[in-house]
PDB file of C-alpha atoms in Angstrom:
ATOM      1  CA  MET X   1       0.000   0.000   0.000  1.00 54.00           C
ATOM      2  CA  GLY X   2       1.300   3.412  -0.896  1.00 71.00           C
ATOM      3  CA  ALA X   3       0.888   6.721   0.822  1.00 81.00           C
ATOM      4  CA  GLU X   4      -1.949   7.698  -1.526  1.00 85.00           C
ATOM      5  CA  GLU X   5      -4.221   4.856  -0.389  1.00 87.00           C
ATOM      6  CA  PHE X   6      -3.459   5.621   3.245  1.00 90.00           C
ATOM      7  CA  GLU X   7      -4.249   9.311   2.784  1.00 91.00           C
ATOM      8  CA  GLU X   8      -7.660   8.407   1.372  1.00 92.00           C
ATOM      9  CA  LEU X   9      -8.444   6.586   4.616  1.00 94.00           C
ATOM     10  CA  ARG X  10      -6.812   9.123   6.933  1.00 94.00           C
ATOM     11  CA  PRO X  11     -10.049  11.108   7.584  1.00 93.00           C
ATOM     12  CA  LEU X  12     -11.824   7.929   8.723  1.00 94.00           C
ATOM     13  CA  LEU X  13      -8.893   6.840  10.902  1.00 96.00           C
ATOM     14  CA  PHE X  14      -8.592  10.272  12.516  1.00 96.00           C
ATOM     15  CA  SER X  15     -12.346  10.438  13.059  1.00 95.00           C
ATOM     16  CA  ILE X  16     -12.360   7.072  14.861  1.00 97.00           C
ATOM     17  CA  ALA X  17      -9.345   7.984  17.000  1.00 97.00           C
ATOM     18  CA  TYR X  18     -10.653  11.432  17.956  1.00 97.00           C
ATOM     19  CA  ARG X  19     -14.003  10.059  19.109  1.00 96.00           C
ATOM     20  CA  ILE X  20     -12.237   7.469  21.240  1.00 97.00           C
ATOM     21  CA  LEU X  21      -9.643   9.859  22.676  1.00 96.00           C
ATOM     22  CA  GLY X  22     -11.230  13.325  22.703  1.00 96.00           C
ATOM     23  CA  SER X  23      -7.827  14.744  21.778  1.00 96.00           C
ATOM     24  CA  VAL X  24      -6.738  16.110  18.407  1.00 96.00           C
ATOM     25  CA  SER X  25      -3.016  15.677  19.105  1.00 95.00           C
ATOM     26  CA  GLU X  26      -3.402  12.129  20.445  1.00 96.00           C
ATOM     27  CA  ALA X  27      -5.661  11.179  17.537  1.00 97.00           C
ATOM     28  CA  GLU X  28      -3.092  12.468  15.045  1.00 96.00           C
ATOM     29  CA  ASP X  29      -0.388  10.490  16.852  1.00 97.00           C
ATOM     30  CA  ALA X  30      -2.573   7.370  16.723  1.00 97.00           C
ATOM     31  CA  VAL X  31      -3.026   7.745  12.969  1.00 97.00           C
ATOM     32  CA  GLN X  32       0.719   8.196  12.475  1.00 97.00           C
ATOM     33  CA  GLU X  33       1.428   5.128  14.614  1.00 97.00           C
ATOM     34  CA  THR X  34      -1.072   3.189  12.478  1.00 97.00           C
ATOM     35  CA  TRP X  35       0.878   4.113   9.351  1.00 94.00           C
ATOM     36  CA  LEU X  36       4.175   3.056  10.926  1.00 95.00           C
ATOM     37  CA  ARG X  37       2.767  -0.273  12.103  1.00 93.00           C
ATOM     38  CA  TYR X  38       1.325  -1.027   8.703  1.00 91.00           C
ATOM     39  CA  GLN X  39       4.582  -0.197   6.965  1.00 89.00           C
ATOM     40  CA  ALA X  40       6.375  -2.619   9.285  1.00 90.00           C
ATOM     41  CA  SER X  41       3.784  -5.382   8.771  1.00 85.00           C
ATOM     42  CA  ALA X  42       4.014  -8.209   6.262  1.00 81.00           C
ATOM     43  CA  THR X  43       0.227  -8.630   6.315  1.00 79.00           C
ATOM     44  CA  VAL X  44      -1.700  -8.214   3.082  1.00 79.00           C
ATOM     45  CA  PRO X  45      -5.217  -7.445   4.333  1.00 82.00           C
ATOM     46  CA  ILE X  46      -8.371  -8.483   2.521  1.00 85.00           C
ATOM     47  CA  SER X  47      -9.950  -5.170   3.499  1.00 89.00           C
ATOM     48  CA  LEU X  48      -7.529  -2.278   3.915  1.00 90.00           C
ATOM     49  CA  LYS X  49     -10.199  -0.139   5.575  1.00 92.00           C
ATOM     50  CA  SER X  50     -11.000  -2.794   8.191  1.00 93.00           C
ATOM     51  CA  PHE X  51      -7.336  -3.545   8.846  1.00 94.00           C
ATOM     52  CA  LEU X  52      -6.338   0.082   9.413  1.00 95.00           C
ATOM     53  CA  ALA X  53      -9.473   0.808  11.462  1.00 96.00           C
ATOM     54  CA  ALA X  54      -8.540  -2.116  13.697  1.00 96.00           C
ATOM     55  CA  VAL X  55      -4.980  -0.875  14.163  1.00 97.00           C
ATOM     56  CA  VAL X  56      -5.949   2.728  14.935  1.00 98.00           C
ATOM     57  CA  THR X  57      -8.604   1.536  17.387  1.00 98.00           C
ATOM     58  CA  ARG X  58      -6.136  -0.669  19.283  1.00 97.00           C
ATOM     59  CA  VAL X  59      -3.610   2.163  19.430  1.00 97.00           C
ATOM     60  CA  SER X  60      -6.329   4.536  20.657  1.00 97.00           C
ATOM     61  CA  ILE X  61      -7.493   2.121  23.361  1.00 97.00           C
ATOM     62  CA  ASP X  62      -3.941   1.819  24.711  1.00 95.00           C
ATOM     63  CA  THR X  63      -3.546   5.604  24.655  1.00 96.00           C
ATOM     64  CA  LEU X  64      -6.904   6.141  26.359  1.00 95.00           C
ATOM     65  CA  ARG X  65      -6.013   3.806  29.221  1.00 93.00           C
ATOM     66  CA  SER X  66      -3.016   5.946  30.161  1.00 89.00           C
ATOM     67  CA  ALA X  67      -4.909   9.184  29.466  1.00 87.00           C
ATOM     68  CA  ARG X  68      -7.680   8.198  31.884  1.00 83.00           C
ATOM     69  CA  VAL X  69      -5.133   7.886  34.689  1.00 81.00           C
ATOM     70  CA  ARG X  70      -3.958  11.444  33.987  1.00 84.00           C
ATOM     71  CA  ARG X  71      -7.522  12.742  33.824  1.00 83.00           C
ATOM     72  CA  GLU X  72      -8.222  11.439  37.336  1.00 82.00           C
ATOM     73  CA  THR X  73      -5.936  14.180  38.673  1.00 86.00           C
ATOM     74  CA  TYR X  74      -6.925  16.821  36.106  1.00 89.00           C
ATOM     75  CA  VAL X  75      -7.383  20.289  37.594  1.00 90.00           C
ATOM     76  CA  GLY X  76     -10.951  21.540  37.126  1.00 89.00           C
ATOM     77  CA  GLN X  77     -13.439  20.602  34.426  1.00 90.00           C
ATOM     78  CA  TRP X  78     -12.061  18.347  31.660  1.00 94.00           C
ATOM     79  CA  LEU X  79     -13.187  19.143  28.134  1.00 96.00           C
ATOM     80  CA  PRO X  80     -12.033  17.609  24.833  1.00 96.00           C
ATOM     81  CA  GLU X  81      -9.468  19.323  22.653  1.00 97.00           C
ATOM     82  CA  PRO X  82     -11.571  21.533  20.357  1.00 97.00           C
ATOM     83  CA  LEU X  83     -11.844  20.388  16.764  1.00 96.00           C
ATOM     84  CA  LEU X  84     -12.717  22.854  14.008  1.00 95.00           C
ATOM     85  CA  THR X  85     -15.408  21.165  11.944  1.00 92.00           C
ATOM     86  CA  ASP X  86     -16.013  23.729   9.221  1.00 88.00           C
ATOM     87  CA  ALA X  87     -16.532  22.529   5.644  1.00 73.00           C
ATOM     88  CA  GLY X  88     -13.989  19.914   4.613  1.00 68.00           C
ATOM     89  CA  SER X  89     -13.222  18.803   8.164  1.00 71.00           C
ATOM     90  CA  THR X  90     -11.766  15.345   8.787  1.00 71.00           C
ATOM     91  CA  ALA X  91     -14.412  14.907  11.487  1.00 73.00           C
ATOM     92  CA  TYR X  92     -16.896  13.889   8.780  1.00 77.00           C
ATOM     93  CA  PRO X  93     -15.278  11.209   6.594  1.00 81.00           C
ATOM     94  CA  ASP X  94     -18.719  10.365   5.190  1.00 77.00           C
ATOM     95  CA  PRO X  95     -20.260  13.593   3.806  1.00 71.00           C
ATOM     96  CA  GLU X  96     -23.649  11.916   3.298  1.00 68.00           C
ATOM     97  CA  HIS X  97     -23.944  11.427   7.062  1.00 71.00           C
ATOM     98  CA  ALA X  98     -22.290  14.652   8.177  1.00 74.00           C
ATOM     99  CA  ALA X  99     -25.294  15.854  10.190  1.00 73.00           C
ATOM    100  CA  GLU X 100     -25.554  12.565  12.064  1.00 73.00           C
ATOM    101  CA  LEU X 101     -21.803  12.453  12.712  1.00 81.00           C
ATOM    102  CA  ALA X 102     -21.853  16.032  14.032  1.00 81.00           C
ATOM    103  CA  ASP X 103     -23.798  14.918  17.106  1.00 85.00           C
ATOM    104  CA  THR X 104     -21.185  12.260  17.890  1.00 89.00           C
ATOM    105  CA  VAL X 105     -18.292  14.725  17.811  1.00 93.00           C
ATOM    106  CA  SER X 106     -19.895  17.463  19.922  1.00 94.00           C
ATOM    107  CA  MET X 107     -18.208  18.405  23.180  1.00 95.00           C
ATOM    108  CA  ALA X 108     -21.299  17.252  25.062  1.00 94.00           C
ATOM    109  CA  ALA X 109     -21.143  13.822  23.406  1.00 94.00           C
ATOM    110  CA  LEU X 110     -17.402  13.415  24.011  1.00 95.00           C
ATOM    111  CA  VAL X 111     -17.755  14.372  27.672  1.00 94.00           C
ATOM    112  CA  LEU X 112     -20.535  11.777  27.888  1.00 94.00           C
ATOM    113  CA  LEU X 113     -18.272   9.113  26.367  1.00 95.00           C
ATOM    114  CA  GLU X 114     -15.846   9.677  29.247  1.00 93.00           C
ATOM    115  CA  ARG X 115     -18.265   7.601  31.351  1.00 92.00           C
ATOM    116  CA  LEU X 116     -17.426   4.518  29.283  1.00 95.00           C
ATOM    117  CA  THR X 117     -14.535   2.102  29.656  1.00 95.00           C
ATOM    118  CA  PRO X 118     -11.995   2.170  26.801  1.00 96.00           C
ATOM    119  CA  GLU X 119     -13.479  -1.046  25.377  1.00 96.00           C
ATOM    120  CA  GLN X 120     -17.061   0.230  25.617  1.00 97.00           C
ATOM    121  CA  ARG X 121     -16.045   3.474  23.968  1.00 97.00           C
ATOM    122  CA  ALA X 122     -14.269   1.691  21.117  1.00 97.00           C
ATOM    123  CA  VAL X 123     -17.195  -0.682  20.500  1.00 98.00           C
ATOM    124  CA  PHE X 124     -19.680   2.193  20.557  1.00 97.00           C
ATOM    125  CA  VAL X 125     -17.616   4.287  18.121  1.00 97.00           C
ATOM    126  CA  LEU X 126     -16.913   1.446  15.689  1.00 97.00           C
ATOM    127  CA  HIS X 127     -20.391  -0.101  15.670  1.00 97.00           C
ATOM    128  CA  ASP X 128     -22.884   2.625  16.551  1.00 95.00           C
ATOM    129  CA  VAL X 129     -21.120   5.557  14.913  1.00 94.00           C
ATOM    130  CA  PHE X 130     -19.323   4.008  11.946  1.00 95.00           C
ATOM    131  CA  ALA X 131     -21.449   0.873  11.445  1.00 94.00           C
ATOM    132  CA  PHE X 132     -18.665  -1.708  11.542  1.00 96.00           C
ATOM    133  CA  PRO X 133     -20.237  -5.187  11.934  1.00 97.00           C
ATOM    134  CA  PHE X 134     -19.845  -6.909  15.290  1.00 97.00           C
ATOM    135  CA  ALA X 135     -17.722  -9.630  13.693  1.00 96.00           C
ATOM    136  CA  GLU X 136     -15.059  -7.058  12.830  1.00 95.00           C
ATOM    137  CA  VAL X 137     -15.442  -5.220  16.135  1.00 97.00           C
ATOM    138  CA  ALA X 138     -14.873  -8.484  18.004  1.00 97.00           C
ATOM    139  CA  GLU X 139     -11.566  -9.032  16.214  1.00 94.00           C
ATOM    140  CA  VAL X 140     -10.442  -5.516  17.064  1.00 94.00           C
ATOM    141  CA  ILE X 141     -11.370  -5.713  20.748  1.00 94.00           C
ATOM    142  CA  GLY X 142     -10.213  -9.304  21.183  1.00 94.00           C
ATOM    143  CA  LYS X 143     -13.527 -10.502  22.607  1.00 95.00           C
ATOM    144  CA  SER X 144     -16.394 -12.623  21.326  1.00 97.00           C
ATOM    145  CA  GLU X 145     -19.207 -11.116  19.285  1.00 97.00           C
ATOM    146  CA  ALA X 146     -21.575 -11.785  22.180  1.00 97.00           C
ATOM    147  CA  ALA X 147     -19.290  -9.912  24.589  1.00 97.00           C
ATOM    148  CA  CYS X 148     -19.033  -6.977  22.182  1.00 97.00           C
ATOM    149  CA  ARG X 149     -22.806  -6.848  21.858  1.00 97.00           C
ATOM    150  CA  GLN X 150     -23.036  -6.628  25.641  1.00 97.00           C
ATOM    151  CA  LEU X 151     -20.425  -3.863  25.701  1.00 97.00           C
ATOM    152  CA  ALA X 152     -22.398  -1.989  23.036  1.00 97.00           C
ATOM    153  CA  THR X 153     -25.662  -2.388  24.962  1.00 96.00           C
ATOM    154  CA  ARG X 154     -24.126  -1.020  28.174  1.00 95.00           C
ATOM    155  CA  ALA X 155     -22.430   1.824  26.330  1.00 95.00           C
ATOM    156  CA  ARG X 156     -25.628   2.702  24.481  1.00 94.00           C
ATOM    157  CA  ARG X 157     -27.591   2.763  27.716  1.00 93.00           C
ATOM    158  CA  LEU X 158     -25.127   5.143  29.366  1.00 90.00           C
ATOM    159  CA  VAL X 159     -25.006   7.388  26.312  1.00 90.00           C
ATOM    160  CA  GLU X 160     -28.776   7.450  25.770  1.00 87.00           C
ATOM    161  CA  ASP X 161     -29.360   8.457  29.408  1.00 85.00           C
ATOM    162  CA  GLY X 162     -27.484  11.705  28.870  1.00 84.00           C
ATOM    163  CA  ARG X 163     -27.550  12.184  25.100  1.00 83.00           C
ATOM    164  CA  PRO X 164     -27.458  15.918  24.305  1.00 82.00           C
ATOM    165  CA  ARG X 165     -30.128  17.504  22.147  1.00 86.00           C
ATOM    166  CA  PHE X 166     -29.523  20.393  19.767  1.00 88.00           C
ATOM    167  CA  ASP X 167     -31.671  22.584  17.540  1.00 84.00           C
ATOM    168  CA  VAL X 168     -31.875  20.960  14.131  1.00 80.00           C
ATOM    169  CA  ASP X 169     -32.019  24.159  12.091  1.00 88.00           C
ATOM    170  CA  ARG X 170     -28.376  25.001  11.467  1.00 88.00           C
ATOM    171  CA  HIS X 171     -29.135  28.481  10.116  1.00 91.00           C
ATOM    172  CA  GLU X 172     -31.011  29.453  13.273  1.00 94.00           C
ATOM    173  CA  ARG X 173     -28.199  28.140  15.476  1.00 94.00           C
ATOM    174  CA  GLU X 174     -25.632  30.142  13.550  1.00 95.00           C
ATOM    175  CA  GLU X 175     -27.760  33.286  13.656  1.00 96.00           C
ATOM    176  CA  LEU X 176     -28.206  32.974  17.432  1.00 97.00           C
ATOM    177  CA  ALA X 177     -24.470  32.381  17.880  1.00 97.00           C
ATOM    178  CA  ALA X 178     -23.651  35.459  15.792  1.00 97.00           C
ATOM    179  CA  ARG X 179     -25.906  37.587  18.000  1.00 97.00           C
ATOM    180  CA  PHE X 180     -24.314  36.115  21.122  1.00 98.00           C
ATOM    181  CA  PHE X 181     -20.743  36.806  20.044  1.00 97.00           C
ATOM    182  CA  ASP X 182     -21.662  40.299  18.794  1.00 96.00           C
ATOM    183  CA  ALA X 183     -23.278  41.136  22.144  1.00 97.00           C
ATOM    184  CA  MET X 184     -20.343  39.674  24.035  1.00 96.00           C
ATOM    185  CA  THR X 185     -17.850  41.715  22.010  1.00 94.00           C
ATOM    186  CA  VAL X 186     -19.504  45.017  23.010  1.00 94.00           C
ATOM    187  CA  GLY X 187     -20.423  43.911  26.536  1.00 95.00           C
ATOM    188  CA  ASP X 188     -24.187  44.207  26.023  1.00 97.00           C
ATOM    189  CA  VAL X 189     -25.529  42.395  29.108  1.00 98.00           C
ATOM    190  CA  ASP X 190     -29.207  42.876  28.257  1.00 98.00           C
ATOM    191  CA  ALA X 191     -28.767  41.475  24.745  1.00 98.00           C
ATOM    192  CA  LEU X 192     -26.833  38.504  26.112  1.00 98.00           C
ATOM    193  CA  ARG X 193     -29.505  37.744  28.694  1.00 98.00           C
ATOM    194  CA  GLU X 194     -32.193  37.543  26.006  1.00 98.00           C
ATOM    195  CA  LEU X 195     -30.241  34.826  24.164  1.00 98.00           C
ATOM    196  CA  LEU X 196     -29.642  32.557  27.146  1.00 98.00           C
ATOM    197  CA  ALA X 197     -31.770  29.795  28.613  1.00 97.00           C
ATOM    198  CA  ALA X 198     -32.825  30.512  32.193  1.00 98.00           C
ATOM    199  CA  ASP X 199     -30.662  27.649  33.477  1.00 97.00           C
ATOM    200  CA  VAL X 200     -27.743  28.136  31.074  1.00 98.00           C
ATOM    201  CA  GLU X 201     -24.427  26.625  32.203  1.00 97.00           C
ATOM    202  CA  VAL X 202     -20.843  27.689  31.456  1.00 97.00           C
ATOM    203  CA  TYR X 203     -17.933  25.257  31.708  1.00 96.00           C
ATOM    204  CA  GLY X 204     -14.293  26.303  31.516  1.00 96.00           C
ATOM    205  CA  ASP X 205     -11.228  24.093  31.007  1.00 96.00           C
ATOM    206  CA  GLY X 206      -7.947  25.717  31.980  1.00 95.00           C
ATOM    207  CA  GLY X 207      -6.326  22.559  33.323  1.00 93.00           C
ATOM    208  CA  GLY X 208      -4.648  24.625  36.036  1.00 91.00           C
ATOM    209  CA  LYS X 209      -2.482  26.216  33.338  1.00 92.00           C
ATOM    210  CA  ALA X 210      -4.639  29.233  32.475  1.00 92.00           C
ATOM    211  CA  PRO X 211      -7.344  31.381  34.129  1.00 89.00           C
ATOM    212  CA  GLN X 212     -10.554  29.439  34.559  1.00 85.00           C
ATOM    213  CA  TRP X 213     -13.799  29.572  36.483  1.00 83.00           C
ATOM    214  CA  ALA X 214     -13.546  27.789  39.817  1.00 79.00           C
ATOM    215  CA  ARG X 215     -16.928  26.143  39.251  1.00 90.00           C
ATOM    216  CA  VAL X 216     -19.713  25.910  36.701  1.00 95.00           C
ATOM    217  CA  VAL X 217     -21.445  29.268  36.205  1.00 97.00           C
ATOM    218  CA  VAL X 218     -25.235  28.831  36.141  1.00 97.00           C
ATOM    219  CA  GLY X 219     -28.178  31.105  35.315  1.00 98.00           C
ATOM    220  CA  ALA X 220     -28.900  33.633  32.580  1.00 98.00           C
ATOM    221  CA  ASP X 221     -28.227  36.689  34.741  1.00 98.00           C
ATOM    222  CA  ASN X 222     -24.902  35.421  36.079  1.00 97.00           C
ATOM    223  CA  VAL X 223     -23.715  34.302  32.660  1.00 98.00           C
ATOM    224  CA  ALA X 224     -24.829  37.507  30.900  1.00 98.00           C
ATOM    225  CA  ARG X 225     -23.052  39.696  33.437  1.00 97.00           C
ATOM    226  CA  MET X 226     -19.917  37.551  33.271  1.00 96.00           C
ATOM    227  CA  PHE X 227     -19.588  37.615  29.477  1.00 96.00           C
ATOM    228  CA  GLY X 228     -20.711  41.232  29.309  1.00 96.00           C
ATOM    229  CA  GLY X 229     -18.003  42.140  31.795  1.00 94.00           C
ATOM    230  CA  LEU X 230     -15.376  40.258  29.810  1.00 93.00           C
ATOM    231  CA  GLY X 231     -16.462  42.024  26.630  1.00 92.00           C
ATOM    232  CA  LYS X 232     -16.134  45.445  28.230  1.00 91.00           C
ATOM    233  CA  ARG X 233     -12.790  44.578  29.797  1.00 89.00           C
ATOM    234  CA  PHE X 234     -11.176  43.377  26.585  1.00 87.00           C
ATOM    235  CA  GLY X 235     -13.093  45.538  24.107  1.00 83.00           C
ATOM    236  CA  GLY X 236     -10.204  47.900  23.453  1.00 80.00           C
ATOM    237  CA  THR X 237      -7.350  45.396  23.567  1.00 86.00           C
ATOM    238  CA  GLY X 238      -7.600  44.026  20.043  1.00 90.00           C
ATOM    239  CA  ILE X 239      -9.188  40.744  21.112  1.00 92.00           C
ATOM    240  CA  GLN X 240     -11.018  39.228  18.161  1.00 92.00           C
ATOM    241  CA  LEU X 241     -13.589  36.434  17.852  1.00 94.00           C
ATOM    242  CA  GLU X 242     -13.099  34.287  14.776  1.00 95.00           C
ATOM    243  CA  ARG X 243     -16.331  32.426  14.039  1.00 96.00           C
ATOM    244  CA  HIS X 244     -16.077  28.676  13.351  1.00 96.00           C
ATOM    245  CA  GLU X 245     -18.063  25.515  13.662  1.00 95.00           C
ATOM    246  CA  VAL X 246     -16.409  23.752  16.599  1.00 96.00           C
ATOM    247  CA  ASN X 247     -17.125  20.085  17.281  1.00 95.00           C
ATOM    248  CA  GLY X 248     -20.191  20.317  15.089  1.00 93.00           C
ATOM    249  CA  GLN X 249     -21.687  23.240  17.017  1.00 95.00           C
ATOM    250  CA  PRO X 250     -21.554  27.048  16.670  1.00 96.00           C
ATOM    251  CA  GLY X 251     -18.377  28.429  18.182  1.00 97.00           C
ATOM    252  CA  ALA X 252     -15.457  30.790  17.949  1.00 97.00           C
ATOM    253  CA  VAL X 253     -11.700  30.913  18.261  1.00 97.00           C
ATOM    254  CA  VAL X 254     -10.720  33.887  20.426  1.00 96.00           C
ATOM    255  CA  ARG X 255      -7.434  35.516  19.413  1.00 96.00           C
ATOM    256  CA  ASP X 256      -5.354  38.306  20.909  1.00 95.00           C
ATOM    257  CA  ALA X 257      -4.211  41.390  19.011  1.00 93.00           C
ATOM    258  CA  SER X 258      -1.289  39.483  17.475  1.00 95.00           C
ATOM    259  CA  GLY X 259      -3.482  36.617  16.297  1.00 96.00           C
ATOM    260  CA  LYS X 260      -2.472  34.096  18.954  1.00 97.00           C
ATOM    261  CA  VAL X 261      -5.146  31.728  20.243  1.00 97.00           C
ATOM    262  CA  VAL X 262      -6.567  32.647  23.649  1.00 96.00           C
ATOM    263  CA  ASN X 263      -9.383  30.128  23.929  1.00 97.00           C
ATOM    264  CA  VAL X 264     -12.067  28.309  21.974  1.00 98.00           C
ATOM    265  CA  MET X 265     -15.780  28.517  22.757  1.00 98.00           C
ATOM    266  CA  THR X 266     -18.688  26.302  21.731  1.00 97.00           C
ATOM    267  CA  LEU X 267     -22.419  26.863  22.180  1.00 97.00           C
ATOM    268  CA  ASP X 268     -25.143  24.243  22.639  1.00 96.00           C
ATOM    269  CA  VAL X 269     -28.399  25.663  21.279  1.00 96.00           C
ATOM    270  CA  LEU X 270     -31.851  24.206  21.953  1.00 94.00           C
ATOM    271  CA  ASP X 271     -35.353  25.693  21.696  1.00 93.00           C
ATOM    272  CA  GLY X 272     -33.945  28.959  20.364  1.00 94.00           C
ATOM    273  CA  ARG X 273     -31.763  29.611  23.407  1.00 97.00           C
ATOM    274  CA  ILE X 274     -28.153  28.948  24.377  1.00 97.00           C
ATOM    275  CA  GLN X 275     -28.187  26.104  26.890  1.00 97.00           C
ATOM    276  CA  VAL X 276     -24.465  25.483  27.479  1.00 97.00           C
ATOM    277  CA  VAL X 277     -21.266  27.428  26.800  1.00 98.00           C
ATOM    278  CA  ARG X 278     -17.942  25.592  26.911  1.00 97.00           C
ATOM    279  CA  SER X 279     -14.599  27.377  26.914  1.00 97.00           C
ATOM    280  CA  VAL X 280     -11.262  25.604  26.434  1.00 97.00           C
ATOM    281  CA  ILE X 281      -8.376  27.819  27.522  1.00 96.00           C
ATOM    282  CA  ASN X 282      -5.817  25.178  28.558  1.00 97.00           C
ATOM    283  CA  PRO X 283      -2.855  26.049  26.293  1.00 97.00           C
ATOM    284  CA  ASP X 284      -1.928  22.376  25.891  1.00 96.00           C
ATOM    285  CA  LYS X 285      -5.280  21.789  24.165  1.00 97.00           C
ATOM    286  CA  LEU X 286      -4.950  24.709  21.749  1.00 98.00           C
ATOM    287  CA  GLN X 287      -1.518  24.210  20.206  1.00 96.00           C
ATOM    288  CA  HIS X 288      -2.879  22.387  17.143  1.00 95.00           C
ATOM    289  CA  LEU X 289      -4.634  25.657  16.222  1.00 96.00           C
ATOM    290  CA  GLY X 290      -1.450  27.735  16.087  1.00 95.00           C
ATOM    291  CA  PRO X 291       0.607  29.899  18.469  1.00 97.00           C
ATOM    292  CA  VAL X 292      -1.101  30.237  21.849  1.00 97.00           C
ATOM    293  CA  ALA X 293      -1.410  33.481  23.815  1.00 96.00           C
ATOM    294  CA  ASP X 294      -0.391  33.907  27.448  1.00 93.00           C
ATOM    295  CA  ALA X 295      -3.841  34.093  29.016  1.00 92.00           C
ATOM    296  CA  TRP X 296      -2.434  35.068  32.421  1.00 91.00           C
ATOM    297  CA  ALA X 297      -0.712  38.090  30.884  1.00 89.00           C
ATOM    298  CA  LEU X 298      -3.937  39.094  29.132  1.00 88.00           C
ATOM    299  CA  MET X 299      -5.838  38.958  32.418  1.00 84.00           C
ATOM    300  CA  ARG X 300      -3.169  41.108  34.078  1.00 83.00           C
ATOM    301  CA  GLY X 301      -3.232  43.490  31.151  1.00 77.00           C
ATOM    302  CA  THR X 302       0.508  43.119  30.582  1.00 60.00           C
ATOM    303  CA  PRO X 303       2.106  43.031  27.110  1.00 55.00           C
ATOM    304  CA  GLN X 304       3.171  39.643  25.735  1.00 57.00           C
ATOM    305  CA  ASP X 305       6.473  38.692  24.193  1.00 52.00           C
ATOM    306  CA  SER X 306       5.841  38.791  20.444  1.00 41.00           C
ATOM    307  CA  GLY X 307       8.416  36.073  19.957  1.00 39.00           C
ATOM    308  CA  ARG X 308       6.418  33.465  21.869  1.00 36.00           C
TER     309      ARG X 308
END
């Protein structure tokens, strides 16, 4: 197999790995390791797609086991590494099912998958998301088909209990998000409040390496005043909000005056209101998007080293 055939399957392999790991950098590493293992193998597979999917899944399971140990001591709320899912994204290897796949890559869905064991997560992703038959899944996991069906049933039950719901109309979601980010930019508290659900929640992931909220911020008034205050504070500093689809939902990449990434925000929209805001500001989770700003310096209002 040459590099061309592998590149054709790369979007699928990355998409599997990211849904298992919740990390862009780890998923990319898993795909690269899959390529190296295949190059070193003498196997001539009957199905290249199935063979590579099996390899990337096994690599991802091993990575997830060690990652889960680290996450047990994670400082504050853990959120996935944000993935930009604008047109042409590798998150949707099957364009015909892009809308369906968007729900499985949302931050809410990935946080939900953290409840599963590595094996449950892999079975759920391979079978329920990408429709691999149980016979193939069993070979990947190293268990019987019956055992994999049980794993899938348990995983499905856990996921269904907390499955997030989003407004179906993409245009309305994007319009609401545009109004939210516009109001935030100018610090318009009243306009923000009108866009928020009464019990809206805000989650922040700084990982102890950047400013973050000590706890979940709840309630339209609290959230509106918080984001309005941030907008007023940074309104004249050159901070810019770059609109993107993030993990299948409306979002934005926040950049400082020099273009460095400060944080990434996503919005869950339901019933015409913003239900959840998630903000990833941990610099380790933003490096795949480009140079990262010093968020502590921004909060202090001190100039940053342009060479960083």
